Coordinates of C-alpha atoms in Angstrom, one line a residue:
X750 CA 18.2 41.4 2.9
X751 CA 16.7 37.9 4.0
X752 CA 13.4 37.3 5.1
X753 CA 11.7 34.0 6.4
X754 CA 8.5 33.1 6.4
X755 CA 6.2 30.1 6.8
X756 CA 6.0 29.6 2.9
X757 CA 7.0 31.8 -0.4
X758 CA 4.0 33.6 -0.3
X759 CA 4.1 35.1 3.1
X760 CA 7.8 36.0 2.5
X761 CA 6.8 37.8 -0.5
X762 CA 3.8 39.9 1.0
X763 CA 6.1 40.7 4.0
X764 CA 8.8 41.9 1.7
X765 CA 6.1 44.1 -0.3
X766 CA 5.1 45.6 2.6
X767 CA 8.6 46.4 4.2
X768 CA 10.1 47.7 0.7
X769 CA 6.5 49.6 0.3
X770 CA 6.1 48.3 -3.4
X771 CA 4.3 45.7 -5.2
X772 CA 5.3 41.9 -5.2
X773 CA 6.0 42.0 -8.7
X774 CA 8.2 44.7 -8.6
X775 CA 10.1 42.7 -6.0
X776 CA 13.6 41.2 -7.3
X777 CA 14.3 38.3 -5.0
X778 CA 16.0 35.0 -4.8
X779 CA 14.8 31.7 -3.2
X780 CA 17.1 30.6 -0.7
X781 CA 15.4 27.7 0.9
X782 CA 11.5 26.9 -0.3
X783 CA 9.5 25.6 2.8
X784 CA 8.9 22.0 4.0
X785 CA 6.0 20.8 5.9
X786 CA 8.2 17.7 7.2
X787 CA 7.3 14.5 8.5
X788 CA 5.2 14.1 11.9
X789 CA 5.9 18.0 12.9
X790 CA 9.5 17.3 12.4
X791 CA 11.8 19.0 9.8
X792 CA 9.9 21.7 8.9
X793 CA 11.4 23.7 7.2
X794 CA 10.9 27.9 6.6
X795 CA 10.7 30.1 3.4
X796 CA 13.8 31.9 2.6
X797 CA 14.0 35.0 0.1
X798 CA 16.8 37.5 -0.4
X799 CA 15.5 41.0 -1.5
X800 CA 18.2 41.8 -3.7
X801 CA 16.0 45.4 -4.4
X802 CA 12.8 46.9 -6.7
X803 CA 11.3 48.8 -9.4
X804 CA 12.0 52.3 -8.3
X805 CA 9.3 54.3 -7.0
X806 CA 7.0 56.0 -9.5
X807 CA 6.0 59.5 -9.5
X808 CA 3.7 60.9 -7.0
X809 CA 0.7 61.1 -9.3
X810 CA 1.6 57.4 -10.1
X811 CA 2.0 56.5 -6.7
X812 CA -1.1 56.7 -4.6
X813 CA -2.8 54.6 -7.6
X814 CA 0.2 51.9 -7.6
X815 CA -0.5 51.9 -3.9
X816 CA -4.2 51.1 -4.1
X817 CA -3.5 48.0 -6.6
X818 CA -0.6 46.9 -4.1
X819 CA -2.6 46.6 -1.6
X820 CA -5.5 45.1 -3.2
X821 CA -3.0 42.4 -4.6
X822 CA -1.2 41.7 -1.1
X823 CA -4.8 40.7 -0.1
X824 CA -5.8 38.9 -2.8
X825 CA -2.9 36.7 -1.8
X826 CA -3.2 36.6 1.6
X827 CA -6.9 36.1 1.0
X828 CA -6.3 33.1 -1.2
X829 CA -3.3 31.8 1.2
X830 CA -5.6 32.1 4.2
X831 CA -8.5 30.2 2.1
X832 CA -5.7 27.3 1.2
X833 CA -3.7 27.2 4.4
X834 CA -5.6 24.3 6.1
X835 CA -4.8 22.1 2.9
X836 CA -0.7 22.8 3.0
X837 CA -0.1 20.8 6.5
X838 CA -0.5 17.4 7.3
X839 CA -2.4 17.0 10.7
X840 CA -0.9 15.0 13.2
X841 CA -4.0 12.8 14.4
X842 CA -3.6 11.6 10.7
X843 CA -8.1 12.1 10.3
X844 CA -7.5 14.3 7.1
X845 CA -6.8 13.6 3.6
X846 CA -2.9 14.1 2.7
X847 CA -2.2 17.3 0.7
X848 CA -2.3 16.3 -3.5
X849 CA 1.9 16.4 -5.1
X850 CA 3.2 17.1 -7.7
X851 CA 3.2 13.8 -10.1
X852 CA 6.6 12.2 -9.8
X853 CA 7.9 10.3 -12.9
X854 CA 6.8 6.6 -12.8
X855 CA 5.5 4.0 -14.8
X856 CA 2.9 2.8 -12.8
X857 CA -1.1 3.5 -13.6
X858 CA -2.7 5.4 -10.4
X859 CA -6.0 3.8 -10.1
X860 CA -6.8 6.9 -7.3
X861 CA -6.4 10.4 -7.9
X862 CA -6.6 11.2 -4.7
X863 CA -3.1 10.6 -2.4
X864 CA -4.6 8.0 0.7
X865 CA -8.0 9.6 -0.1
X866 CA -8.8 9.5 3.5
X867 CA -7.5 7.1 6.2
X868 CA -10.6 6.3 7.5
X869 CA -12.8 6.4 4.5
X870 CA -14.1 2.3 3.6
X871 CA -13.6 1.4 -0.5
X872 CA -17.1 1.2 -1.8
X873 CA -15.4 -1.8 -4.0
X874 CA -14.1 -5.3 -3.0
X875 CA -10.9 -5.6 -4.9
X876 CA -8.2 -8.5 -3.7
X877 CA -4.5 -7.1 -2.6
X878 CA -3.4 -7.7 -6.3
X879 CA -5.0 -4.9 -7.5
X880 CA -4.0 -2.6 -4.9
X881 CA -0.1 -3.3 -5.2
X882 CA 0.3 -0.7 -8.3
X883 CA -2.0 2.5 -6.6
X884 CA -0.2 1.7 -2.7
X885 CA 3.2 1.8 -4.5
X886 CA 2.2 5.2 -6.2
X887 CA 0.8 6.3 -2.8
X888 CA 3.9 5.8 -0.7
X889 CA 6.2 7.7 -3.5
X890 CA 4.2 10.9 -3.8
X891 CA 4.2 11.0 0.4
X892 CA 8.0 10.0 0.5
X893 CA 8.8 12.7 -2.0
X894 CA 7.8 15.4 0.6
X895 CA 9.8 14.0 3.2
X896 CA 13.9 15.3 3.6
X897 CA 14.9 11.8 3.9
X898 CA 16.5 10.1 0.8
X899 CA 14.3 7.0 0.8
X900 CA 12.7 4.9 -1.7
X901 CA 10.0 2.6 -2.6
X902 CA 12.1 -0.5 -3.0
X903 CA 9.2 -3.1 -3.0
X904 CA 5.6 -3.3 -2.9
X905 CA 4.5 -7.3 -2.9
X906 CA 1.8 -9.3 -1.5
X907 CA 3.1 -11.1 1.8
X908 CA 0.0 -13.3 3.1
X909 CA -4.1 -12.5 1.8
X910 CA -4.0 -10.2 5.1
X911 CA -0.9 -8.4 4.6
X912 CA 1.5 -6.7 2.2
X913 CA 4.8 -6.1 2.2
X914 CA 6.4 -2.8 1.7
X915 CA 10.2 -2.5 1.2
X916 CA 12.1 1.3 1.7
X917 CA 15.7 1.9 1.2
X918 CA 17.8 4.8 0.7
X919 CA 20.7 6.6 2.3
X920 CA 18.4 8.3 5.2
X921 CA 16.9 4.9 6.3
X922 CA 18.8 5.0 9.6
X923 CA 16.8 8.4 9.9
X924 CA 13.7 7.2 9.4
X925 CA 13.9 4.3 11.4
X926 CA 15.1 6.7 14.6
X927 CA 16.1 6.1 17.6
X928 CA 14.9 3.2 19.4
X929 CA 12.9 2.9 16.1
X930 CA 10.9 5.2 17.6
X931 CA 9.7 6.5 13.6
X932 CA 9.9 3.0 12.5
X933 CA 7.2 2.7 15.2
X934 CA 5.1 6.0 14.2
X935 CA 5.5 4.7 10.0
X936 CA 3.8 1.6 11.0
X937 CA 1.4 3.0 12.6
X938 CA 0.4 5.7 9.9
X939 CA 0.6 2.9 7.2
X940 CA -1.3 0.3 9.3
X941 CA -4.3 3.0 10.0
X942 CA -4.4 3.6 6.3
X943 CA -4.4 0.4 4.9
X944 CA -6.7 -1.4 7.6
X945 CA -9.0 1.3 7.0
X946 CA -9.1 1.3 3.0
X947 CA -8.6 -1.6 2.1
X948 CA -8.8 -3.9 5.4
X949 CA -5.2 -5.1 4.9
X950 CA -2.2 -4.6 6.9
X951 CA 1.4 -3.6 6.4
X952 CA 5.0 -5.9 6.9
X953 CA 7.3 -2.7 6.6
X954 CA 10.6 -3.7 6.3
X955 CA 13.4 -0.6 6.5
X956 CA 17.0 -1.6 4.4
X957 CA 17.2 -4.9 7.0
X958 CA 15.6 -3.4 10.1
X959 CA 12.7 -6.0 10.1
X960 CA 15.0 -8.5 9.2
X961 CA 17.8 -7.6 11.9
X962 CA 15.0 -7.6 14.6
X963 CA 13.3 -10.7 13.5
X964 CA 16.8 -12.8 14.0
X965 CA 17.3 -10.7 17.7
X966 CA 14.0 -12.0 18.8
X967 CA 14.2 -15.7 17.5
X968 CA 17.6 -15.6 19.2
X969 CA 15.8 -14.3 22.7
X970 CA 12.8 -16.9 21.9
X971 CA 15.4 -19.4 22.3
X972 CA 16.0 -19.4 25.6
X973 CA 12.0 -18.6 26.4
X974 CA 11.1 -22.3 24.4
X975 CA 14.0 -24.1 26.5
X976 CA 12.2 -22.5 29.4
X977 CA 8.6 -23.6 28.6
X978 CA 10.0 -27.4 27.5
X979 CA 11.6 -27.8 31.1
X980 CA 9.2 -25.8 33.2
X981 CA 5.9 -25.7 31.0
X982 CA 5.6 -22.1 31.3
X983 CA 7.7 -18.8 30.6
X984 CA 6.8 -15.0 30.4
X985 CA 8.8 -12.5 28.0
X986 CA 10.0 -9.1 28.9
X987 CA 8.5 -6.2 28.1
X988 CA 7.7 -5.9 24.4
X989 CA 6.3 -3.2 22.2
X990 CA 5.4 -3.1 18.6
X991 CA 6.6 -5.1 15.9
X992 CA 8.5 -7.1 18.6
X993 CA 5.3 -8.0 20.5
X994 CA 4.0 -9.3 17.5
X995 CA 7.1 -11.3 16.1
X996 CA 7.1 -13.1 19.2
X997 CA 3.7 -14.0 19.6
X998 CA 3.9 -15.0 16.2
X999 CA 6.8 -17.6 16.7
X1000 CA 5.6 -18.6 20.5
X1001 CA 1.9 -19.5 18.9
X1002 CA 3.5 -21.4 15.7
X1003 CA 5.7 -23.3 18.7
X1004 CA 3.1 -24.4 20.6
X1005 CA -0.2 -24.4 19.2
X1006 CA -1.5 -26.5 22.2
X1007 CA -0.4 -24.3 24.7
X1008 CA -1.8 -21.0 26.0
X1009 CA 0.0 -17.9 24.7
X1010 CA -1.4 -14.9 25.3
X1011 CA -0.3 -11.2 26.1
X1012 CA -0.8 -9.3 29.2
X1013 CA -0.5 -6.4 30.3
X1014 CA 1.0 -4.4 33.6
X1015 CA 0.1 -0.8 33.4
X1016 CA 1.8 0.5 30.2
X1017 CA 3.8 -2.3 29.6
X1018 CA 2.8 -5.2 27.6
X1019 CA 4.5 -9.1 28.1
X1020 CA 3.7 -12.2 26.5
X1021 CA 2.7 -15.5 28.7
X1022 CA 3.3 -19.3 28.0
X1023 CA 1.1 -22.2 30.2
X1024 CA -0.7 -24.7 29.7
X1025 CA -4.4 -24.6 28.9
X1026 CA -6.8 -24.8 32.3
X1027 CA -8.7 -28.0 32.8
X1028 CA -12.5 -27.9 33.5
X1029 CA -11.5 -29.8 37.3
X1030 CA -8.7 -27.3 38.1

């Protein structure tokens, strides 16, 4: 007999109940252990198979074997319920990330405490150097709950604003998503946690994702600086995300003496090249 529940626990209090004995009289085998997943997706259920129980005891046994059952089934659902707000990661990413299991690593964690809180300020000025070794440890711990196969490739200082954070693995095409539509939500839940700790910001690169988007736009901006060198002005499509920013990056280092800016038409955003406004215009 299978039963699923939210987590082991609940499976097991649910199977106590059903089978009318205690949960250590239970004999059981974990199919699937739960998964809180990754932005609300991939979570994943308890499993257990009731494979049967301690026989039932004698009827002057019983009634006192039922009391303690059922003051243990609430002991554990009393101590679940207590706990239950710290197994799930909320989705407005305020609250601290749930403590894992230490992986094996070589690395010192100068924080106990996994991303500590995203909006909580370091009461200490450290530069990025310092940080590389406890962000590396960081992202590991919160990749090792995910069910993608990805790892920490690189952690590496990439300006004194920004670092740069390499992740590989078979399941990058996963993580990235369609339209990068994760690569888009991963940059925005690193980005909120690194601005706000330690006022830095991330380059995330994905196997060559970054890299393969980087040569796409410079390709496109080709034909946008051929357009602003014959008519002195040009206006990109709509851009969101790391694209908005790699072209305003390369637009600006073009031509610092022109006027690049980006605008914005309801919920799209576009990027606009012209010349600076004289004072008698």
């Amino acid at each position: 007999m299978n039963i699923e529940a939210k987590d082991l626990q609940t499976a097991l209090i649910e199977a106590s109940k059903q089978f009318e004995c205690s949960v250590i009289d239970l004999e059981y085998e974990v199919i699937q252990h739960a998964k809180t997943g990754f932005f609300g997706l991939f979570r994943k259920n308890a499993i257990i198979c009731i494979k049967g129980h301690k026989k039932t005891q004698k009827p002057h046994q019983e009634k006192t074997k039922k009391i303690h059952n059922e003051k243990f089934n609430k002991h554990m659902q009393k101590n679940f319920d207590k706990n239950e707000s710290k197994k799930e990661y909320k989705e407005n990413f305020q609250k601290p990330i749930e403590d894992i299991a230490q992986p094996k690593e070589h690395y010192k964690v100068k924080n106990d405490a996994i991303f500590d809180s995203f909006h909580k300020e370091s009461s200490e000025e450290k530069n990025i150097a310092s940080y590389i070794d406890e962000i590396k440890i960081s992202l590991e711990k919160l990749l090792a709950t995910f069910d993608f196969d990805i790892k920490v490739v690189q952690v590496s200082i990439w300006d004194e604003n920004c670092v740069l954070i390499k992740l590989d693995g078979e399941d990058a095409a996963l993580l990235i998503g369609k339209e990068a539509h994760r690569y888009k939500a991963f940059s925005y839940l690193l980005y909120n946690w690194l601005s706000a700790k330690y006022k830095i910001q991330p380059r995330l690169e994905i196997a060559q994702f970054l890299e393969n988007q980087t040569q796409a736009i410079e390709n496109y901006l080709k034909i946008l600086i051929e357009k602003v060198e014959s008519t002195g002005r040009v206006q990109t499509k709509p851009l969101d995300g790391i694209w908005l920013k790699l072209a305003l990056e390369k637009l600006r280092e073009r031509f610092p003496d022109k006027y690049v800016a980006i605008k914005q038409n309801d919920d799209q955003r576009y990027i606009v090249v012209n010349d600076f406004l004289k004072k008698n215009e």
